[in-house]
Amino acid sequence: MTGGAASAAHGLGQRGPVQAMPIVAMALVVLLFGVFLWVLHRSEREEETLTLIKDVLWVEQNLHFQLTSDEEKLQYLAESLGREDTTPVNYSVMARHIVTVNPAIQRVVRLDPQGRPVRSEPPVDDGPALDDAFGPSPRADAFLIARSSGRRAYSAPYRLGAADTAFEIVIPIFRGDQFAGALAGVLSIDALLTHHVPWWFAQRYQLEVIDPYGAVLGTKSRIAMPEPRRSHVVPFDPPGHGLTLVATLHQLSGNLGRNILIAAIFALTVSALWSLWAVRRHIARRIRAEEALRAEHAFRKAMEDSLTVGMRARDLDGRIIYVNPAFCRMVGWSAEELVGAGPIMPYWLPEDLVHTEEVFRAVLAGNAPANGFELRFRRANGERFDALIYEAPLIDAKGRHTGWMGSVLDITERKRAEELARQQQERLQQTARLITMGEMASTLAHELNQPLSAIASYCTGCLNRLQAGSIRPDELATALEKLSGQAKRAGQIIRRIHDFVRKSEPNVAPCCLSEVLEDCVALMEADARQQGVKLVLEMGRGLPAVMADRILLQQVVVNLMRNGIEAMASTRRDRRRLSVAVQAMDGSVLTRIQDRGCGISPENAEKLFSPFFTTKTEGMGMGLNICRSIIEHHQGRLWFEPAADGGTVFLFSLPVLSAPSLSGAAMSQDESPQDV
Amino acid sequence: MCEPKLHIVDDDEAIRDALGWLFQSRNVPVASWPSAEAFLADYDPAMAGCLLLDIRMEGMSGLELFDRLSAMGCRMPVLFLTGHGDVPIAVSALKKGARDFVEKPFNDNDLVDRVIEALAFDAGERARQAGQAGVAARLATLTQRERQVMGLVVAGKLNKVIADELGISMRTVEVHRAHVFEKMGVKTAVELARILATVG
């Protein structure tokens, strides 16, 4: 029990770190996971940025290549225009062909040496495109550059229509060495992006062409950008003029899987945290329950320790499985010595094993009396005590019957008090009897004194007169008559007493002596146990009945037994034995009551049956005398003999079933034989 | 009535009769009453003799009667008749001034002897009381001067000294002295002193 408490206290001490560990571990995992994700994310970003730059450069390259290719085609057309053999028809066909084949080229415009558009293929009202509202036509600058340099020039971008922006490639036309105008190819930025940026690029990036002022001139994207994203800017040269290509990274569709993964990991983390919290709560509940249990246990233990009632639990085989301190105190053995002890228990009386074991079996069989039973136990120091025991079945938490719980009360004091009260009551009754007897005797004496005194007075009066010689015969006769009258009066008093006593004659009926003896032994059992005397009853078989007053016979036997028990007061305790035996003899029944007492000295033996002789300080000296009277009135005989082993044996014989005449029995039931 | 006799109080008629027979055989006069109450009704302070009381009686007990009589100033000697159980009571009665107790059954002539003794005692007491009464009567007849003279005479002084002390003549002292001796019925001063001693 103390070991359990110690380990519990140990556990209590470790509770902090043990509880903190998973939290710390969890926090570390979350932190590391976060760091890992961040590192992963960073490297991914770097990778993305690299890819972005690579892709943008590739797109720029591609666009550059396209533009160069468009330039070459226009260059070829311009060269062909420089030749004399080129007819306008041919030119138209070629120009249309170029416009048709190259989707970026919206149209091709033939400029004269002054820069005025001569012919446009496809033909269109070129007015608003060239003479725009945005100031001087960007084509003019390019034309001037082309004419002066003799090389192709790119114009600044300009708005083409509502949504489109275009720029032009102006290629000078030389006939021989003669500048013969220029050829301007109008390239739509939108068309350029649409046709020359591949779909996969558009899927990953938003590609924009931005002028130096930040205006978006063209874009290729499927999705509107909700927020600024990582982007890369490269100059769009040609056409130059501060145009830039801006590629902005879309949210990659590949990110979804990763996000799901992260979400899953987060969900797992959260669930792990939740379960951790749940475990913590559970542990807290467990700890609270444990503490409540410990408090409850302490309370129960305190309660148990404070009990004065001994508690003792036994399993179904009768082995002790638990004893409380009160029980240990009661029997004087420690709990360690008692627990595990099986029958025979150390506290059983060695001299009373048979009876105790019988009771023990009855308890195990479930036949324990509900209102308890009494047993005598011994303490470790050999002391005896009376125990009052209540047994109840021991039921465990699952409702199984696992043994027996007994509560043991030390009732020695109570029994002693009861015995004392009984003795006092007896003494009181005896005193009351004595007083009654004394009063009777006194009344009797007084009653008899009156006539006797009168008789004596008459006699003396007569004698006095006779001596004086002064008496007349008639006087003498009168006096003598009165005298005889007083004598009769005395006689009547005696007769009245006799009649009174005769009224309570014994109630004689056939009775079996063995039953009488059994009753007496049962009656004296408690007294005998008190004195440590073992009672032995031996009865012959087929005992004939006798004619007797059962109650008077009981009084004789009880008186003789009590004398025997009291005679053994100084005998060694283990030798104290009173045997009561009855057997049939020819024509009579002989009862023997044998003790192992001090015996009867020869001088006492002579006077034993005389009235008012007693060896007891408080005795009246009537018991044995009355006993003998009773037996004699039953026509039997009472006597005693020294016993073989030092004590005395009292014997009485009663004749077998003949109607005894009990006339003259001066026995009253009130004068019960009690004392020797 | 006032003749000294034995007064028996006993509730047992046979005992009264038998005791009467017994005492008459020795010439002791007897009167008897069946109860204490009856005796009290007839009681007269002039009664003389002695009382024989049964302790245990119907009604008032002998002991109670004894107490009553003592309180009334009765000086007659009292004897108790007791049974075996009454001895301690009788002894305590003796200590209160009873003369004797006799246990039943009694030795009859011994009882009669004791009663006669008690009667004689009573008679003696009465005579003594009567004597004392005489001296007192004589003293009452003396004059003032005679008393003075008697006191000095009893003190043993001579006539001359007495005459000096009282401032009278010796002759006058002698006359007074003669009167005192005559009135008190004595002849010598010693006799006079003895008589005076009996009355204190």
Short mmCIF file of N, CA, C and O in Angstrom, two decimals, chain A residues 105-211:
data_model
loop_
_atom_site.label_atom_id
_atom_site.label_comp_id
_atom_site.label_asym_id
_atom_site.label_seq_id
_atom_site.Cartn_x
_atom_site.Cartn_y
_atom_site.Cartn_z
N ILE A 105 2.11 40.64 -89.86
CA ILE A 105 2.12 41.80 -90.72
C ILE A 105 0.69 42.08 -91.13
O ILE A 105 0.04 41.26 -91.78
N GLN A 106 0.21 43.20 -90.67
CA GLN A 106 -1.19 43.55 -90.92
C GLN A 106 -1.36 44.06 -92.34
O GLN A 106 -2.31 43.70 -93.01
N ARG A 107 -0.40 44.79 -92.72
CA ARG A 107 -0.48 45.34 -94.09
C ARG A 107 0.89 45.82 -94.49
O ARG A 107 1.78 46.02 -93.66
N VAL A 108 1.03 46.04 -95.77
CA VAL A 108 2.29 46.57 -96.30
C VAL A 108 1.95 47.87 -97.05
O VAL A 108 1.02 47.90 -97.84
N VAL A 109 2.70 48.91 -96.68
CA VAL A 109 2.39 50.22 -97.30
C VAL A 109 3.62 50.67 -98.10
O VAL A 109 4.76 50.61 -97.61
N ARG A 110 3.32 51.05 -99.35
CA ARG A 110 4.39 51.59 -100.25
C ARG A 110 4.45 53.10 -100.03
O ARG A 110 3.44 53.77 -100.07
N LEU A 111 5.69 53.58 -99.66
CA LEU A 111 5.85 55.02 -99.42
C LEU A 111 6.68 55.63 -100.55
O LEU A 111 7.63 54.99 -101.02
N ASP A 112 6.29 56.80 -100.91
CA ASP A 112 7.09 57.46 -101.94
C ASP A 112 8.32 58.08 -101.29
O ASP A 112 8.44 58.07 -100.05
N PRO A 113 9.24 58.60 -102.12
CA PRO A 113 10.47 59.14 -101.53
C PRO A 113 10.22 60.25 -100.52
O PRO A 113 11.06 60.50 -99.67
N GLN A 114 9.03 60.81 -100.53
CA GLN A 114 8.75 61.85 -99.55
C GLN A 114 8.10 61.27 -98.30
O GLN A 114 7.76 61.97 -97.37
N GLY A 115 7.88 60.08 -98.42
CA GLY A 115 7.31 59.41 -97.21
C GLY A 115 5.81 59.33 -97.27
O GLY A 115 5.20 58.89 -96.31
N ARG A 116 5.19 59.69 -98.36
CA ARG A 116 3.76 59.61 -98.43
C ARG A 116 3.35 58.20 -98.85
O ARG A 116 3.99 57.62 -99.72
N PRO A 117 2.33 57.71 -98.23
CA PRO A 117 1.90 56.36 -98.64
C PRO A 117 1.36 56.39 -100.05
O PRO A 117 0.58 57.28 -100.40
N VAL A 118 1.82 55.45 -100.85
CA VAL A 118 1.41 55.39 -102.23
C VAL A 118 0.39 54.26 -102.40
O VAL A 118 -0.64 54.43 -102.99
N ARG A 119 0.69 53.27 -101.83
CA ARG A 119 -0.16 52.10 -102.04
C ARG A 119 -0.13 51.26 -100.79
O ARG A 119 0.91 51.09 -100.17
N SER A 120 -1.24 50.76 -100.45
CA SER A 120 -1.31 49.92 -99.26
C SER A 120 -1.89 48.56 -99.61
O SER A 120 -2.80 48.48 -100.43
N GLU A 121 -1.33 47.62 -99.15
CA GLU A 121 -1.83 46.25 -99.43
C GLU A 121 -2.02 45.60 -98.08
O GLU A 121 -1.05 45.47 -97.29
N PRO A 122 -3.16 45.11 -97.63
CA PRO A 122 -4.40 45.34 -98.36
C PRO A 122 -4.78 46.81 -98.34
O PRO A 122 -4.41 47.50 -97.39
N PRO A 123 -5.48 47.15 -99.34
CA PRO A 123 -5.77 48.57 -99.46
C PRO A 123 -6.74 49.00 -98.33
O PRO A 123 -7.64 48.28 -97.96
N VAL A 124 -6.51 50.13 -97.84
CA VAL A 124 -7.35 50.62 -96.74
C VAL A 124 -7.21 52.14 -96.69
O VAL A 124 -6.23 52.69 -97.19
N ASP A 125 -8.22 52.71 -96.10
CA ASP A 125 -8.13 54.13 -95.89
C ASP A 125 -7.17 54.33 -94.74
O ASP A 125 -7.46 54.02 -93.60
N ASP A 126 -5.99 54.77 -95.13
CA ASP A 126 -4.91 54.76 -94.18
C ASP A 126 -4.88 55.98 -93.26
O ASP A 126 -4.04 56.08 -92.40
N GLY A 127 -5.82 56.83 -93.59
CA GLY A 127 -5.79 58.13 -92.91
C GLY A 127 -5.61 58.07 -91.42
O GLY A 127 -4.59 58.51 -90.89
N PRO A 128 -6.59 57.54 -90.74
CA PRO A 128 -6.49 57.61 -89.27
C PRO A 128 -5.27 56.89 -88.74
O PRO A 128 -4.76 57.22 -87.68
N ALA A 129 -4.81 55.88 -89.49
CA ALA A 129 -3.66 55.12 -88.98
C ALA A 129 -2.39 55.96 -89.00
O ALA A 129 -1.56 55.86 -88.12
N LEU A 130 -2.37 56.80 -90.00
CA LEU A 130 -1.13 57.53 -90.12
C LEU A 130 -1.23 58.94 -89.57
O LEU A 130 -0.37 59.38 -88.82
N ASP A 131 -2.34 59.57 -89.97
CA ASP A 131 -2.47 60.93 -89.50
C ASP A 131 -3.24 60.89 -88.18
O ASP A 131 -4.36 61.33 -88.07
N ASP A 132 -2.67 60.31 -87.22
CA ASP A 132 -3.41 60.08 -85.95
C ASP A 132 -3.41 61.34 -85.09
O ASP A 132 -2.74 62.31 -85.38
N ALA A 133 -4.10 61.18 -84.11
CA ALA A 133 -4.28 62.31 -83.19
C ALA A 133 -3.19 62.38 -82.13
O ALA A 133 -3.26 63.15 -81.21
N PHE A 134 -2.26 61.48 -82.20
CA PHE A 134 -1.23 61.43 -81.15
C PHE A 134 0.02 62.23 -81.49
O PHE A 134 1.11 61.95 -81.02
N GLY A 135 -0.11 63.16 -82.41
CA GLY A 135 1.07 63.94 -82.74
C GLY A 135 1.64 63.47 -84.07
O GLY A 135 0.93 62.79 -84.84
N PRO A 136 2.83 63.77 -84.33
CA PRO A 136 3.42 63.41 -85.63
C PRO A 136 3.53 61.91 -85.76
O PRO A 136 3.75 61.22 -84.78
N SER A 137 3.26 61.42 -86.98
CA SER A 137 3.20 59.98 -87.21
C SER A 137 4.55 59.36 -86.89
O SER A 137 5.61 59.89 -87.27
N PRO A 138 4.49 58.28 -86.07
CA PRO A 138 5.76 57.62 -85.77
C PRO A 138 6.42 57.06 -87.01
O PRO A 138 7.64 56.88 -87.05
N ARG A 139 5.57 56.84 -88.12
CA ARG A 139 6.15 56.29 -89.35
C ARG A 139 7.14 57.29 -89.96
O ARG A 139 8.15 56.89 -90.54
N ALA A 140 6.80 58.57 -89.79
CA ALA A 140 7.63 59.61 -90.39
C ALA A 140 9.05 59.57 -89.85
O ALA A 140 10.02 59.65 -90.60
N ASP A 141 9.14 59.38 -88.44
CA ASP A 141 10.47 59.32 -87.84
C ASP A 141 11.25 58.14 -88.41
O ASP A 141 12.43 58.28 -88.80
N ALA A 142 10.54 56.99 -88.48
CA ALA A 142 11.20 55.79 -88.98
C ALA A 142 11.62 55.98 -90.43
O ALA A 142 12.70 55.55 -90.85
N PHE A 143 10.72 56.61 -91.23
CA PHE A 143 11.02 56.88 -92.66
C PHE A 143 12.29 57.71 -92.76
O PHE A 143 13.18 57.41 -93.56
N LEU A 144 12.36 58.77 -91.96
CA LEU A 144 13.53 59.64 -92.00
C LEU A 144 14.79 58.86 -91.65
O LEU A 144 15.83 58.98 -92.32
N ILE A 145 14.65 58.02 -90.60
CA ILE A 145 15.83 57.23 -90.20
C ILE A 145 16.22 56.29 -91.32
O ILE A 145 17.39 56.18 -91.68
N ALA A 146 15.20 55.66 -91.93
CA ALA A 146 15.47 54.69 -92.98
C ALA A 146 16.09 55.38 -94.18
O ALA A 146 17.04 54.87 -94.80
N ARG A 147 15.54 56.50 -94.55
CA ARG A 147 16.02 57.21 -95.74
C ARG A 147 17.46 57.67 -95.51
O ARG A 147 18.32 57.47 -96.35
N SER A 148 17.69 58.23 -94.27
CA SER A 148 19.03 58.75 -94.05
C SER A 148 20.07 57.65 -93.84
O SER A 148 21.20 57.77 -94.27
N SER A 149 19.60 56.57 -93.22
CA SER A 149 20.59 55.51 -92.95
C SER A 149 20.68 54.52 -94.10
O SER A 149 21.65 53.81 -94.23
N GLY A 150 19.54 54.48 -94.91
CA GLY A 150 19.50 53.50 -95.98
C GLY A 150 19.26 52.10 -95.44
O GLY A 150 19.37 51.11 -96.11
N ARG A 151 18.88 52.04 -94.23
CA ARG A 151 18.62 50.74 -93.61
C ARG A 151 17.21 50.72 -93.01
O ARG A 151 16.57 51.74 -92.86
N ARG A 152 16.75 49.61 -92.76
CA ARG A 152 15.41 49.49 -92.17
C ARG A 152 15.36 50.19 -90.80
O ARG A 152 16.38 50.30 -90.12
N ALA A 153 14.17 50.69 -90.51
CA ALA A 153 14.02 51.34 -89.19
C ALA A 153 12.65 50.97 -88.62
O ALA A 153 11.71 50.73 -89.34
N TYR A 154 12.66 50.93 -87.34
CA TYR A 154 11.39 50.59 -86.67
C TYR A 154 10.77 51.86 -86.15
O TYR A 154 11.45 52.71 -85.59
N SER A 155 9.43 51.90 -86.32
CA SER A 155 8.75 53.09 -85.80
C SER A 155 8.33 52.86 -84.36
O SER A 155 8.32 51.72 -83.88
N ALA A 156 8.03 53.97 -83.72
CA ALA A 156 7.47 53.82 -82.36
C ALA A 156 6.07 53.23 -82.50
O ALA A 156 5.43 53.38 -83.53
N PRO A 157 5.61 52.57 -81.47
CA PRO A 157 4.29 51.95 -81.57
C PRO A 157 3.18 53.01 -81.54
O PRO A 157 3.36 54.07 -80.95
N TYR A 158 2.13 52.66 -82.15
CA TYR A 158 0.98 53.58 -82.16
C TYR A 158 -0.27 52.73 -82.10
O TYR A 158 -0.28 51.54 -82.37
N ARG A 159 -1.34 53.43 -81.72
CA ARG A 159 -2.60 52.71 -81.51
C ARG A 159 -3.20 52.37 -82.86
O ARG A 159 -3.24 53.19 -83.76
N LEU A 160 -3.61 51.19 -83.00
CA LEU A 160 -4.24 50.74 -84.24
C LEU A 160 -5.63 50.24 -83.86
O LEU A 160 -5.77 49.21 -83.21
N GLY A 161 -6.55 51.04 -84.30
CA GLY A 161 -7.93 50.65 -83.92
C GLY A 161 -8.14 50.87 -82.44
O GLY A 161 -7.42 51.63 -81.79
N ALA A 162 -9.21 50.19 -81.92
CA ALA A 162 -9.61 50.46 -80.54
C ALA A 162 -8.68 49.76 -79.55
O ALA A 162 -8.30 50.33 -78.54
N ALA A 163 -8.29 48.50 -79.88
CA ALA A 163 -7.59 47.72 -78.85
C ALA A 163 -6.17 47.33 -79.25
O ALA A 163 -5.44 46.84 -78.42
N ASP A 164 -5.90 47.59 -80.48
CA ASP A 164 -4.62 47.08 -80.95
C ASP A 164 -3.58 48.19 -81.02
O ASP A 164 -3.90 49.37 -81.12
N THR A 165 -2.35 47.71 -80.92
CA THR A 165 -1.25 48.66 -81.06
C THR A 165 -0.33 48.09 -82.13
O THR A 165 -0.18 46.87 -82.23
N ALA A 166 0.23 48.94 -82.86
CA ALA A 166 1.08 48.44 -83.95
C ALA A 166 2.37 49.26 -84.02
O ALA A 166 2.46 50.34 -83.44
N PHE A 167 3.33 48.65 -84.62
CA PHE A 167 4.52 49.44 -84.99
C PHE A 167 4.86 49.04 -86.42
O PHE A 167 4.34 48.06 -86.94
N GLU A 168 5.74 49.79 -86.97
CA GLU A 168 6.02 49.54 -88.40
C GLU A 168 7.51 49.32 -88.61
O GLU A 168 8.34 49.87 -87.88
N ILE A 169 7.79 48.50 -89.64
CA ILE A 169 9.17 48.35 -90.08
C ILE A 169 9.27 49.13 -91.42
O ILE A 169 8.51 48.83 -92.34
N VAL A 170 10.12 50.10 -91.42
CA VAL A 170 10.24 50.90 -92.64
C VAL A 170 11.57 50.50 -93.31
O VAL A 170 12.64 50.60 -92.70
N ILE A 171 11.42 50.02 -94.54
CA ILE A 171 12.61 49.57 -95.29
C ILE A 171 12.78 50.47 -96.51
O ILE A 171 11.84 50.62 -97.32
N PRO A 172 13.95 51.09 -96.64
CA PRO A 172 14.14 52.00 -97.79
C PRO A 172 14.25 51.20 -99.10
O PRO A 172 14.72 50.07 -99.08
N ILE A 173 13.77 51.82 -100.14
CA ILE A 173 13.81 51.19 -101.45
C ILE A 173 14.81 51.98 -102.30
O ILE A 173 14.71 53.21 -102.36
N PHE A 174 15.71 51.24 -102.80
CA PHE A 174 16.70 51.89 -103.68
C PHE A 174 16.54 51.31 -105.06
O PHE A 174 16.40 50.12 -105.22
N ARG A 175 16.52 52.23 -106.03
CA ARG A 175 16.63 51.81 -107.42
C ARG A 175 18.01 52.19 -107.86
O ARG A 175 18.33 53.37 -108.04
N GLY A 176 18.75 51.21 -108.09
CA GLY A 176 20.17 51.53 -108.28
C GLY A 176 20.66 52.13 -106.98
O GLY A 176 20.46 51.55 -105.95
N ASP A 177 21.25 53.32 -107.07
CA ASP A 177 21.66 53.96 -105.85
C ASP A 177 20.67 55.05 -105.45
O ASP A 177 20.86 55.76 -104.49
N GLN A 178 19.63 55.06 -106.22
CA GLN A 178 18.63 56.11 -106.04
C GLN A 178 17.62 55.70 -105.02
O GLN A 178 17.06 54.63 -105.02
N PHE A 179 17.43 56.54 -104.00
CA PHE A 179 16.40 56.30 -102.98
C PHE A 179 15.05 56.47 -103.62
O PHE A 179 14.77 57.48 -104.22
N ALA A 180 14.28 55.43 -103.59
CA ALA A 180 13.00 55.49 -104.29
C ALA A 180 11.87 55.21 -103.34
O ALA A 180 10.98 54.45 -103.61
N GLY A 181 11.91 55.85 -102.24
CA GLY A 181 10.80 55.66 -101.25
C GLY A 181 11.09 54.53 -100.29
O GLY A 181 12.23 54.13 -100.12
N ALA A 182 10.03 54.12 -99.69
CA ALA A 182 10.24 53.05 -98.65
C ALA A 182 9.03 52.14 -98.59
O ALA A 182 7.97 52.47 -99.10
N LEU A 183 9.25 51.05 -97.95
CA LEU A 183 8.16 50.07 -97.76
C LEU A 183 7.94 49.93 -96.24
O LEU A 183 8.86 49.73 -95.46
N ALA A 184 6.67 50.15 -95.87
CA ALA A 184 6.41 50.04 -94.41
C ALA A 184 5.51 48.84 -94.12
O ALA A 184 4.46 48.71 -94.73
N GLY A 185 6.01 47.99 -93.31
CA GLY A 185 5.17 46.83 -92.87
C GLY A 185 4.58 47.14 -91.50
O GLY A 185 5.30 47.48 -90.59
N VAL A 186 3.22 47.06 -91.48
CA VAL A 186 2.57 47.34 -90.18
C VAL A 186 2.43 46.01 -89.41
O VAL A 186 1.79 45.08 -89.88
N LEU A 187 3.00 46.00 -88.26
CA LEU A 187 2.94 44.78 -87.46
C LEU A 187 2.08 45.03 -86.19
O LEU A 187 2.34 45.98 -85.44
N SER A 188 1.10 44.23 -86.08
CA SER A 188 0.26 44.36 -84.87
C SER A 188 0.93 43.60 -83.72
O SER A 188 1.35 42.44 -83.87
N ILE A 189 1.02 44.26 -82.62
CA ILE A 189 1.68 43.60 -81.46
C ILE A 189 0.85 42.41 -81.00
O ILE A 189 1.36 41.33 -80.72
N ASP A 190 -0.47 42.65 -80.99
CA ASP A 190 -1.35 41.56 -80.58
C ASP A 190 -1.16 40.34 -81.46
O ASP A 190 -1.03 39.22 -80.97
N ALA A 191 -1.14 40.62 -82.79
CA ALA A 191 -1.02 39.49 -83.71
C ALA A 191 0.33 38.82 -83.54
O ALA A 191 0.43 37.59 -83.56
N LEU A 192 1.31 39.67 -83.33
CA LEU A 192 2.65 39.13 -83.12
C LEU A 192 2.66 38.18 -81.93
O LEU A 192 3.15 37.05 -82.00
N LEU A 193 2.07 38.67 -80.83
CA LEU A 193 2.05 37.84 -79.62
C LEU A 193 1.18 36.61 -79.84
O LEU A 193 1.52 35.50 -79.42
N THR A 194 0.06 36.83 -80.50
CA THR A 194 -0.87 35.73 -80.70
C THR A 194 -0.21 34.63 -81.51
O THR A 194 -0.35 33.44 -81.18
N HIS A 195 0.47 35.01 -82.56
CA HIS A 195 0.95 33.97 -83.45
C HIS A 195 2.34 33.48 -83.13
O HIS A 195 2.67 32.36 -83.48
N HIS A 196 3.10 34.25 -82.42
CA HIS A 196 4.48 33.82 -82.25
C HIS A 196 4.87 33.48 -80.81
O HIS A 196 5.99 33.09 -80.57
N VAL A 197 3.93 33.57 -79.90
CA VAL A 197 4.21 33.08 -78.53
C VAL A 197 3.46 31.76 -78.37
O VAL A 197 2.25 31.72 -78.60
N PRO A 198 4.13 30.71 -78.07
CA PRO A 198 3.46 29.40 -78.04
C PRO A 198 2.47 29.28 -76.87
O PRO A 198 2.57 29.98 -75.86
N TRP A 199 1.58 28.32 -77.07
CA TRP A 199 0.47 28.18 -76.08
C TRP A 199 0.97 27.86 -74.68
O TRP A 199 0.47 28.31 -73.68
N TRP A 200 2.01 27.03 -74.63
CA TRP A 200 2.48 26.60 -73.30
C TRP A 200 3.03 27.76 -72.51
O TRP A 200 2.90 27.85 -71.32
N PHE A 201 3.60 28.75 -73.29
CA PHE A 201 4.13 29.92 -72.62
C PHE A 201 2.99 30.75 -72.05
O PHE A 201 3.03 31.20 -70.90
N ALA A 202 1.98 30.88 -72.90
CA ALA A 202 0.83 31.67 -72.44
C ALA A 202 0.18 31.03 -71.22
O ALA A 202 -0.41 31.71 -70.38
N GLN A 203 0.30 29.68 -71.21
CA GLN A 203 -0.32 29.03 -70.07
C GLN A 203 0.42 29.33 -68.77
O GLN A 203 -0.18 29.45 -67.71
N ARG A 204 1.70 29.42 -68.86
CA ARG A 204 2.48 29.63 -67.64
C ARG A 204 2.65 31.08 -67.29
O ARG A 204 2.76 31.43 -66.12
N TYR A 205 2.73 31.92 -68.35
CA TYR A 205 3.03 33.33 -68.08
C TYR A 205 2.02 34.23 -68.77
O TYR A 205 1.40 33.86 -69.74
N GLN A 206 1.95 35.39 -68.18
CA GLN A 206 1.24 36.45 -68.91
C GLN A 206 2.32 37.30 -69.56
O GLN A 206 3.25 37.75 -68.88
N LEU A 207 2.18 37.46 -70.84
CA LEU A 207 3.22 38.21 -71.54
C LEU A 207 2.63 39.54 -71.99
O LEU A 207 1.56 39.60 -72.59
N GLU A 208 3.33 40.61 -71.64
CA GLU A 208 2.81 41.94 -71.98
C GLU A 208 3.91 42.74 -72.67
O GLU A 208 5.09 42.56 -72.37
N VAL A 209 3.45 43.58 -73.53
CA VAL A 209 4.38 44.54 -74.15
C VAL A 209 4.04 45.89 -73.55
O VAL A 209 2.88 46.31 -73.63
N ILE A 210 5.01 46.52 -72.95
CA ILE A 210 4.75 47.76 -72.23
C ILE A 210 5.65 48.86 -72.79
O ILE A 210 6.84 48.62 -73.07
N ASP A 211 5.03 50.01 -72.97
CA ASP A 211 5.83 51.12 -73.46
C ASP A 211 6.53 51.80 -72.29
O ASP A 211 6.29 51.43 -71.13
#
